[in-house]
Amino acid sequence: MCRWMAYSGNAVPLETLLFQARNNLIDQSMSSRSAETPTNGDGFGVGWYGKREQPGLFRSIRPAWNDFNLRDLAAQIDSRLFLAHVRATSLATVQETNCHPFRHGKWLFVHNGELFGIEKMRRDLLLAIDAPLLEEILGTTDSELMFHLALTFGLESDPLGALARMAGFVERTGRDHGVEESLWMTVGVSDGESTWAVRYASDGQAPTLYHSRDMADLAQLNPDLPDLLGDHARAIVSEPIGKFAQMWSEVPQATALHVNGARLELLPFVPES
Amino acid sequence: MCRWMAYSGNAVPLETLLFQARNNLIDQSMSSRSAETPTNGDGFGVGWYGKREQPGLFRSIRPAWNDFNLRDLAAQIDSRLFLAHVRATSLATVQETNCHPFRHGKWLFVHNGELFGIEKMRRDLLLAIDAPLLEEILGTTDSELMFHLALTFGLESDPLGALARMAGFVERTGRDHGVEESLWMTVGVSDGESTWAVRYASDGQAPTLYHSRDMADLAQLNPDLPDLLGDHARAIVSEPIGKFAQMWSEVPQATALHVNGARLELLPFVPES
Amino acid sequence: MCRWMAYSGNAVPLETLLFQARNNLIDQSMSSRSAETPTNGDGFGVGWYGKREQPGLFRSIRPAWNDFNLRDLAAQIDSRLFLAHVRATSLATVQETNCHPFRHGKWLFVHNGELFGIEKMRRDLLLAIDAPLLEEILGTTDSELMFHLALTFGLESDPLGALARMAGFVERTGRDHGVEESLWMTVGVSDGESTWAVRYASDGQAPTLYHSRDMADLAQLNPDLPDLLGDHARAIVSEPIGKFAQMWSEVPQATALHVNGARLELLPFVPES
Amino acid sequence: MCRWMAYSGNAVPLETLLFQARNNLIDQSMSSRSAETPTNGDGFGVGWYGKREQPGLFRSIRPAWNDFNLRDLAAQIDSRLFLAHVRATSLATVQETNCHPFRHGKWLFVHNGELFGIEKMRRDLLLAIDAPLLEEILGTTDSELMFHLALTFGLESDPLGALARMAGFVERTGRDHGVEESLWMTVGVSDGESTWAVRYASDGQAPTLYHSRDMADLAQLNPDLPDLLGDHARAIVSEPIGKFAQMWSEVPQATALHVNGARLELLPFVPES
């Protein structure tokens, strides 16, 4: 079980939300409440949109809470849209290339959850990925495969459609190998303008996903961050933040989210079979 | 708050106690119960006595639970006496040279606790360390200073006496700078033959320290490790292990422990003023 | 261009050959002469056979010359057969799982060279690997693919036959994608009893490979290591060692080597088409 | 022997000079010509001035040429003044806190060279450092001591005077311990507005230091970087860059350099005894 967040709004130093906000993602990485594993200490990553079209990416296998460089960068770098992720894995491979976000051109991708039966499906999933995209795969996570499948299925022109085709393909492949309910996910995707997020699981029990209702929420959590984030700021988080859970809106099961500026849209998410 | 353990007995693969035993140190590093900070993910170290007089040392800033190399080494390396340590620090500097054990010649040293007011005392403590020993200091922990002070005060010929002189010196130095109760520690020391441990705090509230009563204890905890450890095996641990706390003997406050083969001796510990 | 060595003989501390011998592998990693890239600073690995059937494995992305833990382990660990490797890559992905040796059960594998056109062949190579073996692939090197292909083709029962089938398969796959001369390699393989090595390239220009002629060679290089290694000791190295090149026997192109105890056999190597 | 550079001029992505310029610092780190040790693979650091008063700092023990995060950050971060450093050490301790630049408030410091006899002087140097500054020392380099001595001696109000006092103090301390010629250095210091550099050695044989003559130099080296750097850009480098040595002005022995905007001033440097 991992944790992730996406922010869009006024350009702020990354540290504003990663370190300074109460119940921030870094603090959470040390002692989570809802997550199944108690500690998200198996790596960290942040992808941010700055002045270039391609987002920056900083990933490390150190626990986020003790990485000097992360603290420094978070203080120096301003961004109007970023995705951050802390990782906990029960599997052995902790390496930077398994840390989220994953990046392709201007696109970023984060995932929380699991592909059940990945050991039966990996070959078929690899096979379905476009050859040039296959060369970009550097790690061994199911998440990176999901991202590259979605890219193969048209993520760059139709994000939610491609995610639906990816989900459908994964579920079919699972069933072909006797895995009835293979997909368990929340994902976040951005091109630097919009952010899309999906909460979906084959068995209807996907991990949680929340979005901020409006800026009054974040302001209540952090009265010290008054007008900093701006009126159009939005945050999407994988888990309720501490005791303030009631201040976030839970995204229902099988639902997609589209955030663009102040606009936030909820849509049903149905894997394309 | 850190955690540590010392083992002596039959030569066993390190993994026997580090990974395979129930409630082992590595599992504990992810979710501790009694320790003040919830996660000991800020580095790990193990020092072991093998075929050379000088013990081996493996230290890493990765969390112990996700370090490949540690798992492999623990499976390959047999030792009849070793000290292991998992670190949690509220301070920023996570680097290998701040990981325990510290080593000097054939001596190993681990520490759990803190020197209160270290920022006022550091200069005086550094000054009291023999010049050649000063050159061996590679990190910035209070623990490494304590070890090198004890070495300066004769650890190699009189371990408990030197620890008492170190403790007395630290407390005096603290008081000179207005810190009435500066020392809070459990420490473990070995020369490859004996292991010494001390539980002591200036305010009488040192962190916990336990020793195994006899091998029946460890066998009960791990019926699958029957005669492996031998009749003379002894374990010293910084904290009660899970629900089996009643199977360990708590070392009283202000007490030193000396383990040599099957012999275990408890002695009062009084800083030498 | 990487560098590697294999040793078999009396059990000696790893440091004897890795650090103490003149012109040792670690020194070479800083300033190579024949290798195309000047520095092998992109990771290191050593696999050694000790008391367990499965060999130990220590891999690190730090340059071998500045890794504390490696020095310490090399001083503590004795082995009668080990493979070591220093890496230089022009490609970006420096991670532990891309460091050699690779391991499967009791088998170790090292590689120097390259698969030309890997970006065209990767999918077909992945497809040819047995599904359970596919799950063991953790990195992104061509070398790891070669090893798992050879395992698929029977390495464990017929090492040289499987390497020939692997080589033939790679060359056919290359030609299918318009790469006429795809294979360029020296490889080393061991099961803890025998060591096999192959020097082969599709264009007949494989990187160099040398074996020690007899122990007099090593003794001349290192008069200080007299009887330590034993009469049956053998070393295989990817490159001539410094000015002592004349003391090593060059393995001809398209040749396999089989070392078992004192026996050393040279065989023609022909990819199985 | 390390290498370093300082840049001031138009705000440019760090990668412009670190990766894209011909004979850039990163390429040099793999194969140096004039430096005594062939490879600067023992860590890297860059400190840059951006939007905050405090400069950012990114330091890593990975070789600069294979650090993903560095490449990414260098592409994203623009700076009008930065210092970069690649490290080669014959001593064992490779850790982030020993990587340059060192930072105090808005000040950055880099050093190439050595304090001869540091093992005799360390205690006296530590003693001379103001207590609050002593708490900021996180590593074990002579360089960090030099910086904190200079800070103690007034670097923030009188940079060149404080460096002269530091140099004089080091030389006196050396002589007190029988080291006649203890200091061998080039250093670079900045507060974000000005950059100061000094070339000095007790024996008159300090390592080299160069400054760009005017922008025509850099433009000749890199015709592809036309007006990017601006008319007032200045670079200071520890070593002549490849075959273009004649395009740089060598800073004479015992000389200080002050760069502020387009102004470049050369001054004699005399340790204050």
Tab-separated table of N, CA and C in Angstrom, chain A residues 12-15 48-52 54-60 62 68-69 72-78 96-97 103 138, chain D residues 12-15 48-52 54-60 62 68-69 72-78 96-97 103 138:
chain	number	residue	atom	x	y	z
A	12	VAL	N	3.378	27.079	-5.751
A	12	VAL	CA	3.886	27.173	-4.378
A	12	VAL	C	5.137	26.311	-4.264
A	13	PRO	N	5.985	26.621	-3.297
A	13	PRO	CA	7.114	25.715	-3.052
A	13	PRO	C	6.567	24.332	-2.710
A	14	LEU	N	7.200	23.313	-3.227
A	14	LEU	CA	6.729	21.960	-2.943
A	14	LEU	C	6.613	21.712	-1.444
A	15	GLU	N	7.514	22.313	-0.668
A	15	GLU	CA	7.520	22.041	0.771
A	15	GLU	C	6.233	22.486	1.449
A	48	TRP	N	7.009	17.303	-10.877
A	48	TRP	CA	6.413	18.627	-10.823
A	48	TRP	C	6.530	19.319	-12.172
A	49	TYR	N	5.535	20.162	-12.452
A	49	TYR	CA	5.567	20.968	-13.653
A	49	TYR	C	6.107	22.344	-13.301
A	50	GLY	N	7.155	22.724	-14.015
A	50	GLY	CA	7.786	24.027	-13.785
A	50	GLY	C	7.783	24.833	-15.063
A	51	LYS	N	8.964	25.248	-15.490
A	51	LYS	CA	9.059	26.111	-16.671
A	51	LYS	C	9.173	25.332	-17.969
A	52	ARG	N	9.568	24.045	-17.876
A	52	ARG	CA	9.709	23.264	-19.105
A	52	ARG	C	8.411	22.495	-19.364
A	54	GLN	N	8.379	19.305	-20.182
A	54	GLN	CA	8.576	18.043	-19.460
A	54	GLN	C	8.658	18.314	-17.966
A	55	PRO	N	7.916	17.558	-17.185
A	55	PRO	CA	7.989	17.785	-15.746
A	55	PRO	C	9.321	17.301	-15.185
A	56	GLY	N	9.719	17.872	-14.062
A	56	GLY	CA	10.879	17.373	-13.331
A	56	GLY	C	10.500	16.142	-12.532
A	57	LEU	N	11.506	15.340	-12.199
A	57	LEU	CA	11.246	14.096	-11.479
A	57	LEU	C	12.366	13.902	-10.471
A	58	PHE	N	11.993	13.693	-9.221
A	58	PHE	CA	12.985	13.380	-8.192
A	58	PHE	C	12.506	12.151	-7.448
A	59	ARG	N	13.270	11.077	-7.557
A	59	ARG	CA	12.872	9.815	-6.928
A	59	ARG	C	14.039	9.277	-6.117
A	60	SER	N	13.737	8.695	-4.999
A	60	SER	CA	14.801	8.221	-4.120
A	60	SER	C	14.322	7.005	-3.348
A	62	ARG	N	15.507	6.341	-0.429
A	62	ARG	CA	15.549	6.668	0.990
A	62	ARG	C	14.145	6.979	1.471
A	68	PHE	N	17.812	14.505	2.817
A	68	PHE	CA	18.240	15.910	2.773
A	68	PHE	C	17.863	16.604	1.478
A	69	ASN	N	18.222	15.926	0.383
A	69	ASN	CA	18.069	16.580	-0.908
A	69	ASN	C	16.612	16.913	-1.179
A	72	ASP	N	15.624	20.068	0.595
A	72	ASP	CA	16.170	21.258	-0.028
A	72	ASP	C	15.452	21.614	-1.318
A	73	LEU	N	15.217	20.592	-2.116
A	73	LEU	CA	14.543	20.836	-3.382
A	73	LEU	C	13.131	21.334	-3.134
A	74	ALA	N	12.483	20.743	-2.160
A	74	ALA	CA	11.106	21.139	-1.875
A	74	ALA	C	11.030	22.593	-1.432
A	75	ALA	N	12.124	23.096	-0.861
A	75	ALA	CA	12.151	24.497	-0.449
A	75	ALA	C	12.424	25.422	-1.621
A	76	GLN	N	13.112	24.933	-2.622
A	76	GLN	CA	13.547	25.796	-3.730
A	76	GLN	C	12.587	25.790	-4.911
A	77	ILE	N	11.903	24.675	-5.099
A	77	ILE	CA	11.146	24.499	-6.338
A	77	ILE	C	9.692	24.898	-6.153
A	78	ASP	N	9.238	25.791	-7.010
A	78	ASP	CA	7.832	26.187	-7.031
A	78	ASP	C	7.117	25.412	-8.126
A	96	GLU	N	15.155	2.989	-7.386
A	96	GLU	CA	14.590	4.252	-7.838
A	96	GLU	C	13.630	4.076	-9.004
A	97	THR	N	13.963	3.138	-9.887
A	97	THR	CA	13.114	2.976	-11.069
A	97	THR	C	11.779	2.320	-10.739
A	103	ARG	N	7.123	8.650	-15.738
A	103	ARG	CA	7.027	9.780	-16.656
A	103	ARG	C	7.193	9.330	-18.091
A	138	LEU	N	11.869	0.687	-16.996
A	138	LEU	CA	13.151	0.565	-16.313
A	138	LEU	C	13.067	-0.237	-15.026
D	12	VAL	N	20.419	30.619	-16.149
D	12	VAL	CA	20.344	29.545	-17.153
D	12	VAL	C	20.064	28.242	-16.423
D	13	PRO	N	19.486	27.278	-17.140
D	13	PRO	CA	19.353	25.950	-16.529
D	13	PRO	C	20.734	25.442	-16.134
D	14	LEU	N	20.834	24.817	-14.982
D	14	LEU	CA	22.128	24.302	-14.540
D	14	LEU	C	22.741	23.400	-15.598
D	15	GLU	N	21.909	22.656	-16.313
D	15	GLU	CA	22.446	21.705	-17.281
D	15	GLU	C	23.243	22.375	-18.390
D	48	TRP	N	22.981	26.375	-5.614
D	48	TRP	CA	22.548	27.398	-6.574
D	48	TRP	C	21.661	28.436	-5.886
D	49	TYR	N	21.730	29.654	-6.400
D	49	TYR	CA	20.870	30.720	-5.920
D	49	TYR	C	19.674	30.844	-6.847
D	50	GLY	N	18.492	30.745	-6.248
D	50	GLY	CA	17.262	30.844	-7.023
D	50	GLY	C	16.401	31.965	-6.473
D	51	LYS	N	15.172	31.635	-6.087
D	51	LYS	CA	14.247	32.668	-5.629
D	51	LYS	C	14.353	32.945	-4.133
D	52	ARG	N	14.932	32.004	-3.387
D	52	ARG	CA	15.042	32.226	-1.937
D	52	ARG	C	16.403	32.868	-1.628
D	54	GLN	N	18.308	31.787	0.836
D	54	GLN	CA	19.183	30.623	1.056
D	54	GLN	C	19.326	29.849	-0.245
D	55	PRO	N	20.544	29.529	-0.613
D	55	PRO	CA	20.720	28.764	-1.853
D	55	PRO	C	20.242	27.330	-1.675
D	56	GLY	N	19.870	26.710	-2.782
D	56	GLY	CA	19.557	25.282	-2.773
D	56	GLY	C	20.844	24.478	-2.777
D	57	LEU	N	20.733	23.217	-2.340
D	57	LEU	CA	21.913	22.369	-2.249
D	57	LEU	C	21.510	20.959	-2.637
D	58	PHE	N	22.216	20.385	-3.593
D	58	PHE	CA	21.981	18.989	-3.956
D	58	PHE	C	23.317	18.288	-3.948
D	59	ARG	N	23.464	17.319	-3.056
D	59	ARG	CA	24.738	16.605	-2.932
D	59	ARG	C	24.465	15.117	-2.949
D	60	SER	N	25.345	14.382	-3.578
D	60	SER	CA	25.118	12.956	-3.717
D	60	SER	C	26.451	12.228	-3.737
D	62	ARG	N	26.773	9.456	-5.346
D	62	ARG	CA	26.895	8.775	-6.624
D	62	ARG	C	27.818	9.569	-7.528
D	68	PHE	N	20.608	10.064	-11.960
D	68	PHE	CA	19.368	10.489	-12.622
D	68	PHE	C	18.851	11.824	-12.106
D	69	ASN	N	18.761	11.888	-10.777
D	69	ASN	CA	18.115	13.050	-10.177
D	69	ASN	C	18.864	14.322	-10.521
D	72	ASP	N	17.944	15.491	-13.970
D	72	ASP	CA	16.624	16.068	-14.015
D	72	ASP	C	16.574	17.458	-13.397
D	73	LEU	N	17.200	17.570	-12.251
D	73	LEU	CA	17.200	18.861	-11.574
D	73	LEU	C	17.935	19.890	-12.404
D	74	ALA	N	19.038	19.476	-13.004
D	74	ALA	CA	19.834	20.405	-13.798
D	74	ALA	C	19.033	20.908	-14.998
D	75	ALA	N	18.071	20.124	-15.453
D	75	ALA	CA	17.230	20.552	-16.570
D	75	ALA	C	16.123	21.504	-16.118
D	76	GLN	N	15.700	21.362	-14.876
D	76	GLN	CA	14.552	22.133	-14.394
D	76	GLN	C	14.932	23.442	-13.719
D	77	ILE	N	16.114	23.455	-13.112
D	77	ILE	CA	16.449	24.577	-12.233
D	77	ILE	C	17.271	25.623	-12.969
D	78	ASP	N	16.792	26.863	-12.946
D	78	ASP	CA	17.527	27.998	-13.511
D	78	ASP	C	18.255	28.720	-12.393
D	96	GLU	N	27.476	12.005	1.912
D	96	GLU	CA	26.928	13.263	1.394
D	96	GLU	C	27.426	14.469	2.169
D	97	THR	N	27.582	14.295	3.471
D	97	THR	CA	27.988	15.448	4.281
D	97	THR	C	29.445	15.823	4.066
D	103	ARG	N	27.320	24.845	3.164
D	103	ARG	CA	26.413	25.995	3.206
D	103	ARG	C	26.227	26.492	4.629
D	138	LEU	N	28.873	18.556	9.907
D	138	LEU	CA	28.221	17.256	9.769
D	138	LEU	C	29.137	16.187	9.205
